């Protein structure tokens, strides 16, 4: 099972983004280094959820934001490791919509959030059958 | 030859190459050259009919090919084609 190691400051940014966006979903990118089965998450970049309609149940990131994230990774000498988003008032389990939209290789962090509190945090990666497998998360 | 920029999550299918030099007169031909060279990439870019998957966006320079001539958009020798995952998801 792949392992995600997240710096405390990075995690704090994701958690605050999820709380600030509540009851809507937040989203963003994270960056770091991959070494074998481990991924060290060193930086985070919150981005705007541009989903039209109900942002309490859906998120969308614009292609321009994606291109900026790739350029950011390049300029920092880091890998663009994945995407985080929140599930307000829902478990930190990927939906079928999450799975159908997911890219291979990326880690997908999901934060389950209630008003003013993070309830759970998980991370997932697609396998070769396009099914999500859970990653372990360690905090630095 | 046009240059295709491969997004990070698809580089494991291109031997970690971030760029691909592609022959072709259209975006479609360039993409075909890419998936011919890297067969395992194909299922992540196009469907069984060879159409780009809904969660894959393609830009020619700074423009989405959907506002140009889609896959039939002509390309030049110095064109830069970016493959961009459409990032979305959520509870339902």
Short mmCIF file of C-alpha atoms in Angstrom, two decimals:
data_model
loop_
_atom_site.label_atom_id
_atom_site.label_comp_id
_atom_site.label_asym_id
_atom_site.label_seq_id
_atom_site.Cartn_x
_atom_site.Cartn_y
_atom_site.Cartn_z
CA UNK A 1 0.00 0.00 0.00
CA UNK A 2 1.33 3.42 -0.95
CA UNK A 3 2.10 5.85 1.83
CA UNK A 4 1.55 9.58 2.00
CA UNK A 5 3.65 11.56 4.48
CA UNK A 6 2.25 15.07 5.02
CA UNK A 7 3.95 17.97 6.74
CA UNK A 8 1.83 19.39 9.55
CA UNK A 9 1.81 22.91 8.06
CA UNK A 10 0.60 21.57 4.71
CA UNK A 11 -2.17 19.60 6.35
CA UNK A 12 -3.23 22.66 8.33
CA UNK A 13 -3.72 24.62 5.08
CA UNK A 14 -5.92 21.86 3.61
CA UNK A 15 -7.97 21.59 6.80
CA UNK A 16 -8.48 25.34 7.07
CA UNK A 17 -9.51 25.47 3.39
CA UNK A 18 -12.11 22.75 4.03
CA UNK A 19 -13.48 24.59 7.08
CA UNK A 20 -13.52 27.99 5.33
CA UNK A 21 -15.34 26.57 2.29
CA UNK A 22 -17.96 24.73 4.39
CA UNK A 23 -20.76 23.95 3.49
CA UNK A 24 -19.21 23.93 0.00
CA UNK A 25 -16.45 21.63 -1.21
CA UNK A 26 -12.92 23.01 -1.35
CA UNK A 27 -10.19 21.78 -3.69
CA UNK A 28 -6.53 22.22 -4.47
CA UNK A 29 -3.23 20.68 -5.50
CA UNK A 30 -0.33 19.35 -3.47
CA UNK A 31 3.31 18.88 -4.34
CA UNK A 32 6.29 16.96 -3.08
CA UNK A 33 8.61 14.07 -3.77
CA UNK A 34 8.00 10.43 -4.54
CA UNK A 35 10.46 7.87 -3.19
CA UNK A 36 9.51 4.27 -3.88
CA UNK A 37 6.09 3.62 -2.33
CA UNK A 38 6.24 6.81 -0.23
CA UNK A 39 5.17 10.29 -1.19
CA UNK A 40 6.33 13.24 0.90
CA UNK A 41 3.87 16.15 0.66
CA UNK A 42 5.73 19.45 1.08
CA UNK A 43 3.54 22.16 -0.46
CA UNK A 44 -0.14 22.83 -1.05
CA UNK A 45 -1.96 25.17 -3.42
CA UNK A 46 -5.65 25.81 -2.70
CA UNK A 47 -7.59 26.75 -5.84
CA UNK A 48 -11.08 28.03 -6.56
CA UNK A 49 -13.92 25.55 -6.87
CA UNK A 50 -15.49 26.72 -10.15
CA UNK A 51 -18.30 24.16 -10.31
CA UNK A 52 -21.48 25.84 -11.51
CA UNK A 53 -24.44 24.75 -9.43
CA UNK A 54 -24.27 22.91 -6.13
CA UNK A 55 -20.75 23.28 -4.73
CA UNK A 56 -21.84 21.41 -1.58
CA UNK A 57 -21.70 18.20 -3.63
CA UNK A 58 -19.32 18.87 -6.50
CA UNK A 59 -16.01 20.57 -7.29
CA UNK A 60 -14.29 21.53 -10.51
CA UNK A 61 -10.83 22.95 -11.21
CA UNK A 62 -10.24 25.05 -14.32
CA UNK A 63 -7.65 23.89 -16.89
CA UNK A 64 -5.78 27.19 -16.41
CA UNK A 65 -5.37 26.37 -12.70
CA UNK A 66 -4.09 22.94 -13.65
CA UNK A 67 -1.50 24.42 -16.01
CA UNK A 68 -0.37 26.82 -13.25
CA UNK A 69 0.04 23.87 -10.89
CA UNK A 70 2.21 21.98 -13.39
CA UNK A 71 4.35 25.10 -13.88
CA UNK A 72 4.60 25.58 -10.10
CA UNK A 73 5.85 22.01 -9.69
CA UNK A 74 8.44 22.53 -12.41
CA UNK A 75 9.68 25.81 -10.93
CA UNK A 76 9.97 24.31 -7.44
CA UNK A 77 11.61 21.08 -8.57
CA UNK A 78 8.73 19.09 -7.07
CA UNK A 79 6.21 16.57 -8.38
CA UNK A 80 2.55 17.47 -8.71
CA UNK A 81 1.42 14.59 -6.51
CA UNK A 82 -2.34 14.99 -6.50
CA UNK A 83 -5.58 16.73 -5.67
CA UNK A 84 -7.36 17.31 -2.37
CA UNK A 85 -11.01 18.11 -1.87
CA UNK A 86 -13.55 18.07 0.93
CA UNK A 87 -16.75 16.12 1.53
CA UNK A 88 -18.93 18.38 3.71
CA UNK A 89 -21.12 16.32 6.06
CA UNK A 90 -20.15 13.12 4.21
CA UNK A 91 -17.57 10.39 4.84
CA UNK A 92 -14.05 10.69 3.40
CA UNK A 93 -14.79 7.97 0.88
CA UNK A 94 -14.53 8.60 -2.86
CA UNK A 95 -17.81 8.69 -4.77
CA UNK A 96 -18.39 7.03 -8.12
CA UNK A 97 -18.10 10.52 -9.60
CA UNK A 98 -14.69 10.93 -7.93
CA UNK A 99 -13.57 7.61 -9.38
CA UNK A 100 -14.86 8.20 -12.90
CA UNK A 101 -13.06 11.56 -13.10
CA UNK A 102 -9.80 10.41 -11.51
CA UNK A 103 -6.46 10.21 -13.25
CA UNK A 104 -3.98 7.37 -12.73
CA UNK A 105 -0.93 7.93 -10.50
CA UNK A 106 -2.35 10.97 -8.65
CA UNK A 107 -3.10 10.72 -4.94
CA UNK A 108 -6.60 11.96 -4.06
CA UNK A 109 -6.91 13.31 -0.53
CA UNK A 110 -10.46 13.62 0.82
CA UNK A 111 -11.31 15.57 3.97
CA UNK A 112 -14.61 14.86 5.68
CA UNK A 113 -15.67 18.15 7.25
CA UNK A 114 -18.39 19.45 9.54
CA UNK A 115 -18.90 23.06 10.52
CA UNK A 116 -15.63 24.13 12.22
CA UNK A 117 -14.17 20.61 12.41
CA UNK A 118 -12.34 18.02 10.31
CA UNK A 119 -13.87 14.61 10.93
CA UNK A 120 -11.68 12.32 8.84
CA UNK A 121 -8.89 12.37 6.28
CA UNK A 122 -8.13 9.71 3.68
CA UNK A 123 -6.10 9.35 0.49
CA UNK A 124 -6.71 7.19 -2.56
CA UNK A 125 -4.99 6.18 -5.76
CA UNK A 126 -6.35 4.41 -8.84
CA UNK A 127 -4.99 0.94 -9.55
CA UNK A 128 -4.59 -0.54 -13.04
CA UNK A 129 -8.25 -1.60 -13.02
CA UNK A 130 -9.31 2.03 -12.38
CA UNK A 131 -10.44 1.12 -8.86
CA UNK A 132 -9.45 3.29 -5.91
CA UNK A 133 -7.03 1.84 -3.36
CA UNK A 134 -6.57 3.51 0.00
CA UNK A 135 -3.19 4.99 0.88
CA UNK A 136 -1.87 5.24 4.41
CA UNK A 137 -1.34 8.76 5.75
CA UNK A 138 1.37 9.80 8.17
CA UNK A 139 1.79 13.28 9.59
CA UNK A 140 5.23 14.80 10.04
CA UNK B 1 7.45 18.58 -35.35
CA UNK B 2 4.82 19.69 -32.88
CA UNK B 3 5.52 19.20 -29.21
CA UNK B 4 3.00 17.52 -26.91
CA UNK B 5 3.34 18.28 -23.20
CA UNK B 6 2.42 15.27 -21.08
CA UNK B 7 0.76 15.97 -17.69
CA UNK B 8 2.42 14.50 -14.59
CA UNK B 9 -0.09 11.65 -13.96
CA UNK B 10 0.37 10.26 -17.48
CA UNK B 11 4.16 10.31 -17.51
CA UNK B 12 4.37 6.83 -16.05
CA UNK B 13 3.05 5.72 -19.44
CA UNK B 14 5.70 7.70 -21.37
CA UNK B 15 8.81 6.48 -19.58
CA UNK B 16 8.70 9.70 -17.49
CA UNK B 17 9.04 11.85 -20.60
CA UNK B 18 7.29 15.24 -20.18
CA UNK B 19 7.48 16.07 -23.89
CA UNK B 20 6.77 14.17 -27.09
CA UNK B 21 7.72 15.32 -30.58
CA UNK B 22 4.81 14.42 -32.84
CA UNK B 23 4.41 14.26 -36.59
CA UNK B 24 1.03 15.23 -38.00
CA UNK B 25 -1.09 17.91 -39.61
CA UNK B 26 -3.84 17.98 -36.98
CA UNK B 27 -4.21 17.58 -33.24
CA UNK B 28 -5.83 14.20 -33.88
CA UNK B 29 -2.83 12.97 -35.88
CA UNK B 30 -0.41 14.17 -33.23
CA UNK B 31 -2.35 12.39 -30.48
CA UNK B 32 -2.44 9.24 -32.60
CA UNK B 33 1.35 9.42 -33.01
CA UNK B 34 1.66 9.68 -29.22
CA UNK B 35 -0.64 6.75 -28.44
CA UNK B 36 1.04 4.66 -31.15
CA UNK B 37 4.40 5.22 -29.47
CA UNK B 38 3.03 4.66 -25.96
CA UNK B 39 0.27 2.07 -26.24
CA UNK B 40 -0.56 1.96 -22.52
CA UNK B 41 -1.42 5.66 -22.64
CA UNK B 42 -4.23 5.15 -25.11
CA UNK B 43 -6.95 3.98 -22.70
CA UNK B 44 -6.45 7.11 -20.58
CA UNK B 45 -6.72 9.55 -23.51
CA UNK B 46 -9.22 8.20 -26.00
CA UNK B 47 -12.25 5.91 -26.02
CA UNK B 48 -12.82 2.86 -28.21
CA UNK B 49 -13.81 5.11 -31.12
CA UNK B 50 -10.64 7.16 -30.83
CA UNK B 51 -12.43 10.22 -29.39
CA UNK B 52 -10.81 12.15 -26.57
CA UNK B 53 -12.19 11.13 -23.18
CA UNK B 54 -14.46 13.62 -21.40
CA UNK B 55 -11.97 14.24 -18.59
CA UNK B 56 -9.12 15.05 -20.99
CA UNK B 57 -8.75 18.57 -22.34
CA UNK B 58 -6.33 19.52 -25.07
CA UNK B 59 -4.92 23.01 -25.55
CA UNK B 60 -3.09 24.33 -28.60
CA UNK B 61 -0.88 27.02 -27.14
CA UNK B 62 -3.21 28.87 -24.74
CA UNK B 63 -6.44 27.89 -26.50
CA UNK B 64 -8.77 25.00 -25.81
CA UNK B 65 -9.17 23.02 -29.05
CA UNK B 66 -12.92 22.93 -28.31
CA UNK B 67 -13.09 26.61 -29.33
CA UNK B 68 -10.97 25.89 -32.43
CA UNK B 69 -11.71 22.92 -34.69
CA UNK B 70 -11.55 20.29 -31.93
CA UNK B 71 -9.43 17.26 -32.86
CA UNK B 72 -9.32 18.44 -36.49
CA UNK B 73 -7.51 21.64 -35.48
CA UNK B 74 -4.49 22.10 -37.79
CA UNK B 75 -1.06 22.24 -36.18
CA UNK B 76 2.27 23.71 -37.25
CA UNK B 77 5.81 22.44 -36.81
CA UNK B 78 6.32 24.70 -33.80
CA UNK B 79 2.91 24.06 -32.20
CA UNK B 80 2.75 23.24 -28.51
CA UNK B 81 -0.08 20.89 -27.56
CA UNK B 82 -0.90 20.49 -23.86
CA UNK B 83 -2.87 17.54 -22.52
CA UNK B 84 -4.73 18.66 -19.42
CA UNK B 85 -6.77 16.48 -17.08
CA UNK B 86 -10.19 17.99 -16.36
CA UNK B 87 -10.16 17.88 -12.58
CA UNK B 88 -13.55 17.37 -10.95
CA UNK B 89 -15.33 15.24 -8.39
CA UNK B 90 -17.39 15.46 -5.25
CA UNK B 91 -19.86 13.68 -3.01
CA UNK B 92 -22.32 12.89 -5.77
#
